[in-house]
C-alpha positions as CSV (number, residue, x, y, z in Angstrom):
1,M,96.2,147.3,49.9
2,K,92.5,148.0,50.1
3,S,91.7,151.5,51.3
4,N,91.1,152.1,55.0
5,T,92.4,148.7,56.0
6,K,95.5,147.8,58.0
7,L,98.4,146.0,56.2
8,Y,99.5,142.6,57.1
9,Y,103.2,142.5,58.1
10,S,104.0,140.3,55.1
11,I,103.4,143.3,52.8
12,I,105.9,145.3,54.8
13,D,108.4,142.4,54.5
14,T,107.8,142.3,50.7
15,W,108.5,146.1,50.6
16,S,111.7,145.5,52.6
17,T,112.8,143.0,50.0
18,I,112.1,145.4,47.1
19,L,113.9,148.3,48.8
20,N,116.9,146.1,49.6
21,D,117.1,145.1,46.0
22,S,116.9,148.7,44.9
23,E,120.0,149.5,47.0
24,N,122.0,147.8,44.2
25,Y,121.1,150.7,41.9
26,K,121.3,153.6,44.3
27,A,123.3,156.8,43.6
28,D,126.8,157.0,44.8
29,E,126.0,159.9,47.2
30,S,123.1,158.1,48.7
31,P,123.8,156.2,52.0
32,M,123.7,152.4,52.0
33,R,120.6,151.1,53.7
34,L,119.5,147.7,55.0
35,F,115.8,146.9,55.7
36,C,115.1,144.1,58.1
37,T,111.8,142.3,57.8
38,V,109.1,142.5,60.5
39,G,108.5,138.8,60.3
40,G,112.1,138.1,60.9
41,L,112.4,140.3,64.0
42,I,109.0,140.2,65.7
43,W,109.6,136.8,67.4
44,S,112.8,138.2,69.0
45,L,110.8,141.0,70.8
46,D,108.7,138.7,73.1
47,L,108.1,140.8,76.2
48,N,107.3,137.6,78.2
49,K,110.8,136.1,77.7
50,K,114.2,137.2,78.8
51,V,116.4,139.0,76.3
52,A,119.0,136.3,76.5
53,L,116.5,133.8,75.3
54,T,115.2,135.8,72.3
55,Y,118.6,137.1,71.1
56,P,119.4,133.9,69.1
57,I,116.3,134.5,67.0
58,F,117.4,138.0,66.3
59,E,120.9,136.9,65.4
60,S,119.7,134.2,63.1
61,N,117.3,136.5,61.2
62,V,119.9,139.4,60.8
63,N,122.4,136.9,59.6
64,D,119.9,135.7,57.0
65,M,119.3,139.2,55.9
66,L,123.0,140.0,55.6
67,S,123.6,136.8,53.6
68,K,121.1,138.1,51.0
69,Y,122.2,141.7,51.1
70,P,125.8,141.8,52.3
71,T,126.1,145.2,53.8
72,R,129.2,145.4,55.9
73,K,129.8,149.1,56.6
74,L,128.2,150.6,59.7
75,Q,128.3,154.4,59.8
76,H,126.1,156.8,61.8
77,V,123.5,155.5,64.1
78,D,121.0,158.0,65.6
79,M,118.6,156.9,68.4
80,G,118.1,160.2,70.2
81,E,115.9,160.4,73.3
82,D,114.0,157.9,75.3
83,S,110.6,156.5,74.0
84,K,109.4,154.1,76.6
85,A,106.1,155.9,77.1
86,Y,105.1,155.1,73.5
87,Y,106.7,151.8,72.6
88,G,107.2,150.2,76.1
89,K,110.1,147.9,76.3
90,I,110.3,146.9,72.7
91,P,112.9,149.6,71.6
92,S,115.1,148.6,74.6
93,I,115.0,144.9,73.7
94,L,115.8,145.6,70.1
95,H,118.6,147.9,71.2
96,S,120.1,145.2,73.4
97,H,119.9,142.7,70.6
98,F,121.7,145.0,68.2
99,V,124.5,145.9,70.7
100,K,125.1,142.2,71.4
101,Y,125.0,141.3,67.7
102,L,127.7,143.9,67.0
103,Q,129.9,142.5,69.8
104,W,129.6,138.9,68.5
105,K,130.5,140.1,65.0
106,G,133.7,141.8,66.2
107,F,132.5,145.4,66.1
108,Q,133.5,146.2,69.6
109,I,134.0,150.0,69.3
110,K,130.7,150.4,67.4
111,S,128.9,148.3,69.9
112,Q,130.1,150.5,72.7
113,I,128.9,153.6,70.8
114,V,125.5,152.1,70.1
115,R,125.2,150.9,73.7
116,K,125.3,154.6,75.0
117,L,122.5,155.6,72.6
118,K,118.8,155.6,73.5
119,P,115.9,154.9,71.2
120,S,113.8,157.8,70.2
121,Y,110.3,158.6,69.0
122,L,110.6,161.3,66.3
123,S,108.1,164.1,66.1
124,M,106.9,164.5,62.5
125,P,104.6,167.1,61.1
126,W,102.5,164.5,59.3
127,Q,101.8,162.4,62.4
128,T,98.2,161.5,63.0
129,K,95.9,161.3,66.1
130,R,92.8,159.7,64.6
131,N,94.2,157.4,61.9
132,S,95.5,154.0,62.8
133,N,94.4,152.0,59.7
134,D,97.1,153.6,57.5
135,C,100.1,153.0,59.8
136,G,101.5,150.4,57.4
137,I,101.4,152.9,54.5
138,F,103.2,155.5,56.6
139,R,105.8,152.9,57.5
140,M,106.4,152.1,53.8
141,R,106.7,155.8,53.0
142,H,109.2,156.2,55.9
143,M,111.3,153.3,54.7
144,E,111.2,154.7,51.1
145,T,112.3,158.3,52.0
146,Y,114.4,158.1,55.2
147,K,118.1,158.3,54.5
148,G,119.5,158.4,58.0
149,D,119.3,162.1,58.6
150,P,116.2,163.0,60.7
151,K,117.0,166.7,60.6
152,N,116.7,166.9,56.8
153,W,114.2,164.2,56.3
154,E,111.2,165.1,54.2
155,A,108.5,162.5,53.3
156,D,106.4,165.0,51.4
157,L,103.4,164.1,53.5
158,R,100.8,166.7,54.5
159,K,99.4,167.2,57.9
160,E,96.5,165.1,59.0
161,G,93.4,165.9,57.0
162,S,91.7,165.5,53.7
163,G,94.9,166.4,51.8
164,Q,96.9,163.7,53.6
165,Y,94.1,161.2,53.1
166,K,94.3,161.7,49.3
167,Q,98.1,161.2,49.5
168,I,97.7,157.9,51.4
169,F,95.1,156.7,48.9
170,K,97.5,157.3,46.0
171,L,100.4,155.7,47.9
172,R,98.4,152.5,48.3
173,A,98.0,152.4,44.6
174,K,101.6,153.3,44.0
175,Y,103.0,150.6,46.4
176,N,100.6,148.0,45.1
177,N,101.8,148.6,41.6
178,A,105.5,148.7,42.7
179,I,105.2,145.3,44.4
180,L,103.3,143.6,41.6
181,S,105.4,144.9,38.8
182,S,108.8,144.6,40.6
183,G,111.5,142.9,38.6
184,I,112.1,140.4,41.5
185,N,108.4,139.4,41.6
186,E,108.4,135.9,40.2
187,K,104.8,136.3,39.0
188,R,105.4,139.7,37.5
189,N,104.8,138.7,33.9
190,K,101.6,136.9,34.8
191,V,100.3,139.9,36.7
192,I,101.1,142.3,33.9
193,T,99.4,140.0,31.3
194,E,96.3,139.7,33.4
195,A,96.2,143.4,34.0
196,Q,96.4,144.1,30.3
197,D,93.7,141.6,29.6
198,L,91.5,143.1,32.2
199,F,92.0,146.6,30.8
200,K,91.0,145.4,27.3
201,D,88.0,143.6,28.6
202,D,86.7,146.5,30.7
203,A,87.2,148.9,27.8
204,H,84.0,147.3,26.4
205,H,82.0,147.8,29.6
206,T,80.6,150.8,31.5
207,L,82.2,150.6,34.9
208,I,79.9,153.1,36.6
209,K,76.2,153.5,35.7
210,V,74.6,156.8,36.5
211,A,70.9,156.5,37.2
212,K,68.3,159.2,37.6
213,T,65.3,158.9,39.9
214,K,62.5,160.9,41.5
215,V,62.2,161.5,45.2
216,G,59.7,163.5,47.3
217,N,57.7,163.7,50.5
218,A,54.9,161.4,51.7
219,E,52.3,163.4,49.8
220,G,54.3,163.2,46.6
221,S,54.8,167.0,46.3
222,N,58.0,168.9,45.9
223,K,59.5,166.2,43.8
224,K,63.0,166.7,42.4
225,S,65.4,164.8,40.2
226,V,68.7,163.4,41.7
227,T,71.5,161.4,40.2
228,F,73.6,158.8,41.9
229,S,76.2,156.2,41.0
230,S,75.1,152.6,41.0
231,K,77.3,149.7,42.1
232,L,80.4,149.1,40.0
233,T,79.6,146.5,37.4
234,T,82.8,144.7,36.9
235,K,83.8,141.0,36.8
236,F,84.9,141.4,40.5
237,D,81.3,141.6,41.5
238,V,80.6,138.2,40.2
239,A,80.9,135.3,42.7
């Protein structure tokens, strides 16, 4: 979750698990959602293999997800327009797998409806052109806020710029806290205890030392005082 770094897909998978668990406590008016893991699907999207060969991997992983979170009701599915220019063949492969899965599970009518749909790449006001490091955080925010209706979807993200950067920075802290303190995190109590101990310990230390120094030109004239923050002095700096 370090700032300006890309997330490993296992963090997205952990977030999927937490969101799936939260569906047990959703409001009645909120649509039921199921989040599949990246690690569970990525191997079924091999562009170098035929779709028929990768489908069993897709089926196995979706079955595993449904065994943990038994969602059985399939309602509206919106895939919109074509997106090959951006994602290549991946949406088509995933689409094919999903259609076949519905057929094998006996949802013949639904599979025919989904077959006629085409994957789409949504245009969102908060999309970026120069930021690729935070794509995982954007994904987590999309998973958190999307309820199946793209027309009324609002992620509360600003347009690309300093304002958005501050939002992403805060989201990293938010999601880090949500994962570590989640009720389904087996190490939750240990993490909370260590965090409390760290807070008590650091309360006795100065985290940031502000130093004052003199700078000037080669002749030593026009000197002026400046202040700067020295390196953080916490236990994390100790090898």
